[in-house]
């Protein structure tokens, strides 16, 4: 069984001990390093890249975020990310949303391709995975970045997309009331 990276176990503590708290358990990425770790009143963000890459010159990235006070459903977030991507890309496409549940919570995935980002001229392909918890909206993204491309064609191998899918499928949302997650 894959280990869980302690720094990526997001725990949202409730203000009152009587309230439950939840945490997102995210699989470890061996050979990756943390380049961003921010916690503030709005939530938490961690970003990782392969050890051999730099924060300025990366081709693969994993982003794990927990947003407090964001009322969006998983489906609404996945629609919004497509709209926001289209605004900043010369050309963008998206796969269909796949909605379901994880640990009893609403969840969904969607791929979004940006043929050329207007900011740096690079292309990107992202698998977004969203979990609508009681205490936060959790967003996990696996990203490829490289030369501009036709977004109608996937820039990564099917085997890499399968690995990304396995990664998000291993994510667990735990609640302190659930004995199996303690």
PDB file of C-alpha atoms in Angstrom, residues 76-89 92 94 110 112:
ATOM      1  CA  UNK A  76     -19.868  23.690 -10.304  1.00  0.00           C
ATOM      2  CA  UNK A  77     -16.125  23.888  -9.645  1.00  0.00           C
ATOM      3  CA  UNK A  78     -15.362  21.643 -12.624  1.00  0.00           C
ATOM      4  CA  UNK A  79     -17.496  23.864 -14.876  1.00  0.00           C
ATOM      5  CA  UNK A  80     -15.874  27.016 -13.515  1.00  0.00           C
ATOM      6  CA  UNK A  81     -12.322  25.720 -14.063  1.00  0.00           C
ATOM      7  CA  UNK A  82     -13.096  25.212 -17.758  1.00  0.00           C
ATOM      8  CA  UNK A  83     -14.408  28.772 -18.090  1.00  0.00           C
ATOM      9  CA  UNK A  84     -11.445  30.260 -16.208  1.00  0.00           C
ATOM     10  CA  UNK A  85      -8.962  28.264 -18.309  1.00  0.00           C
ATOM     11  CA  UNK A  86     -10.578  29.403 -21.576  1.00  0.00           C
ATOM     12  CA  UNK A  87     -10.160  33.033 -20.479  1.00  0.00           C
ATOM     13  CA  UNK A  88      -6.363  32.754 -20.151  1.00  0.00           C
ATOM     14  CA  UNK A  89      -5.556  30.382 -23.018  1.00  0.00           C
ATOM     15  CA  UNK A  92      -8.682  25.302 -24.567  1.00  0.00           C
ATOM     16  CA  UNK A  94     -12.107  19.972 -21.654  1.00  0.00           C
ATOM     17  CA  UNK A 110     -12.231  16.525 -15.360  1.00  0.00           C
ATOM     18  CA  UNK A 112      -8.663  20.503 -19.151  1.00  0.00           C
TER      19      UNK A 112
END
